[in-house]
Structures are given as structure tokens and as C-alpha cells.
Tab-separated table of C-alpha atoms in Angstrom:
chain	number	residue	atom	x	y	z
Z	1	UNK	CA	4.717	-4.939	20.005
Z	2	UNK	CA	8.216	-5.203	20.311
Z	3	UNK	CA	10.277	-7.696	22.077
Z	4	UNK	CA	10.735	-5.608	25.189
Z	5	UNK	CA	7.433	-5.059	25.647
Z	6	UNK	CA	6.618	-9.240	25.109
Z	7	UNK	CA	9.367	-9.514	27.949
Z	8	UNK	CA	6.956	-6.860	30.485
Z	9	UNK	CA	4.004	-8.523	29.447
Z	10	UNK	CA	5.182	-12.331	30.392
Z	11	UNK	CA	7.004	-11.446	33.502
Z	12	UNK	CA	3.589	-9.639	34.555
Z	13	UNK	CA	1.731	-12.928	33.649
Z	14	UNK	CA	4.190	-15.169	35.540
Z	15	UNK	CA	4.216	-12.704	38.552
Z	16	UNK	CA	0.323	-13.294	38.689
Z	17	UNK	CA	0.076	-16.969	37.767
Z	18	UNK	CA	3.093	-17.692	40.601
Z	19	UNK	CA	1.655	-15.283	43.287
Z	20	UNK	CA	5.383	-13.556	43.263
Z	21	UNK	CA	6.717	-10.114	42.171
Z	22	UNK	CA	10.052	-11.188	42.966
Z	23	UNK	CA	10.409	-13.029	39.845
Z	24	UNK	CA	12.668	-12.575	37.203
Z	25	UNK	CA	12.936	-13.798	33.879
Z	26	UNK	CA	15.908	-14.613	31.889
Z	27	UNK	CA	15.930	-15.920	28.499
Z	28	UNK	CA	17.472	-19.044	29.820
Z	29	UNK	CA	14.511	-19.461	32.799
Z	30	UNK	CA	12.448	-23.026	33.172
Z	31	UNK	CA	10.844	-24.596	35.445
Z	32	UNK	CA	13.475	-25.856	37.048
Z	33	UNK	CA	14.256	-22.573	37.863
Z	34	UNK	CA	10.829	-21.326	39.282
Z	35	UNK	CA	9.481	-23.225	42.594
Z	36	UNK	CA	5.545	-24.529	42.266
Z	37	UNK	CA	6.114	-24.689	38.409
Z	38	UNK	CA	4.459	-28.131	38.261
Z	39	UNK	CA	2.435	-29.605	34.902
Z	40	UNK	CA	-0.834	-28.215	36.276
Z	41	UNK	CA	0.697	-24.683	36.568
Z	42	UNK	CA	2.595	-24.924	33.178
Z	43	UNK	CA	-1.027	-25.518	31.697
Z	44	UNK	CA	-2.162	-22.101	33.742
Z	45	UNK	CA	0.283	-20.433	32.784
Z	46	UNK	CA	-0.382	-21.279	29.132
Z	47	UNK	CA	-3.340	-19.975	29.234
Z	48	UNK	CA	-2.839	-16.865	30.971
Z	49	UNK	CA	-0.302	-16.151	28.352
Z	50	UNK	CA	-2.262	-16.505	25.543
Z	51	UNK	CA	-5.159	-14.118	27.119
Z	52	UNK	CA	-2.562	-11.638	27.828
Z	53	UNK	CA	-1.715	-11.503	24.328
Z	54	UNK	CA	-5.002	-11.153	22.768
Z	55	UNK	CA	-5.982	-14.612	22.033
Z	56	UNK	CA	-2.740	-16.121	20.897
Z	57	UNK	CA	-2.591	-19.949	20.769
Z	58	UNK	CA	-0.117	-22.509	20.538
Z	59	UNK	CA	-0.441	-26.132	19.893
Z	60	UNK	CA	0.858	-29.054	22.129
Z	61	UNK	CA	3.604	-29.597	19.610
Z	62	UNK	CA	4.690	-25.913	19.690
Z	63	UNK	CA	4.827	-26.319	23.902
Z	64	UNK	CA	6.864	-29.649	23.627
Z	65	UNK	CA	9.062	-27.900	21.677
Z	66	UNK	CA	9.587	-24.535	24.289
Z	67	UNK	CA	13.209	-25.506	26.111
Z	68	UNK	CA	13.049	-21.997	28.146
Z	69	UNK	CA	11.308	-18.779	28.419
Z	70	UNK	CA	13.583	-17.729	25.396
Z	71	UNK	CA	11.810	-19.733	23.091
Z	72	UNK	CA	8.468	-18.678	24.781
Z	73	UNK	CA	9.523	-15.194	24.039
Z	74	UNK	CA	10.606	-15.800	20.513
Z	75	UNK	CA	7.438	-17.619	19.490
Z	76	UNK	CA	5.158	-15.018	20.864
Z	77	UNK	CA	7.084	-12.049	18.946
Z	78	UNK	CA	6.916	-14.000	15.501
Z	79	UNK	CA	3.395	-13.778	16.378
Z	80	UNK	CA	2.549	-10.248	17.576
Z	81	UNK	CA	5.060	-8.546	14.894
Z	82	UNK	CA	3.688	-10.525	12.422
């Protein structure tokens, strides 16, 4: 999968988690940036991103670490071009 295709993926999953096709990711996005991104939908979305991309996981300390969707996007390629 390459990083374009990561990029489609994830802005399907947050168009579906968020209930809005007008989104747009950037690498620089957070929730800051993305109204109704609360803790309880950050965990939702967590796990709508890891079904989307066939059972990838990540653990609390790999999450803590995420700053923007950048890093979200850079820790799921290391994983499905691995």
C-alpha cells in the first residue's frame, strides 16, 4: 500500500467516524482542527482505523506519542509496507 493510498483510506475513515465528507486532511491536522473530535471519538476513531487497515494495532504509548495526522500516517505506512 503506498502512502497515497494510506492518505484515501484515513480520510474515508474520518469522513465516516465524523459524519462529514467535507473533511480534509493535512499532514499537520488534529483535533483541534476537527469539531466533535473529543477523547471518546479519538478512541472511535482508533478503532475504525485499525479495522480499515486489516487489523493493525497500536499501543497507548504509540497514540500518546501521535502530534497530528502526519504521524498517524507515517506509523500506519511503516506498518502496511512493511
Amino acid at each position: 500500500m503506498t502512502e497515497d493510498e494510506v492518505w484515501q483510506r484515513l480520510t474515508s475513515v474520518f469522513r465516516d467516524v465524523f459524519e462529514d465528507d467535507e473533511i480534509t486532511l493535512t499532514p499537520e491536522t488534529t483535533a483541534e482542527d476537527i469539531e466533535d473530535w473529543d477523547s471518546l471519538t479519538n478512541i472511535q476513531l482508533l478503532i475504525a482505523i485499525e479495522k480499515a487497515f486489516s487489523g493493525l494495532e497500536f499501543s497507548t504509548g504509540e497514540v500518546a506519542n501521535l502530534q497530528n495526522v502526519g504521524d498517524l500516517v507515517s506509523a500506519i505506512t511503516k506498518r502496511v509496507t512493511a
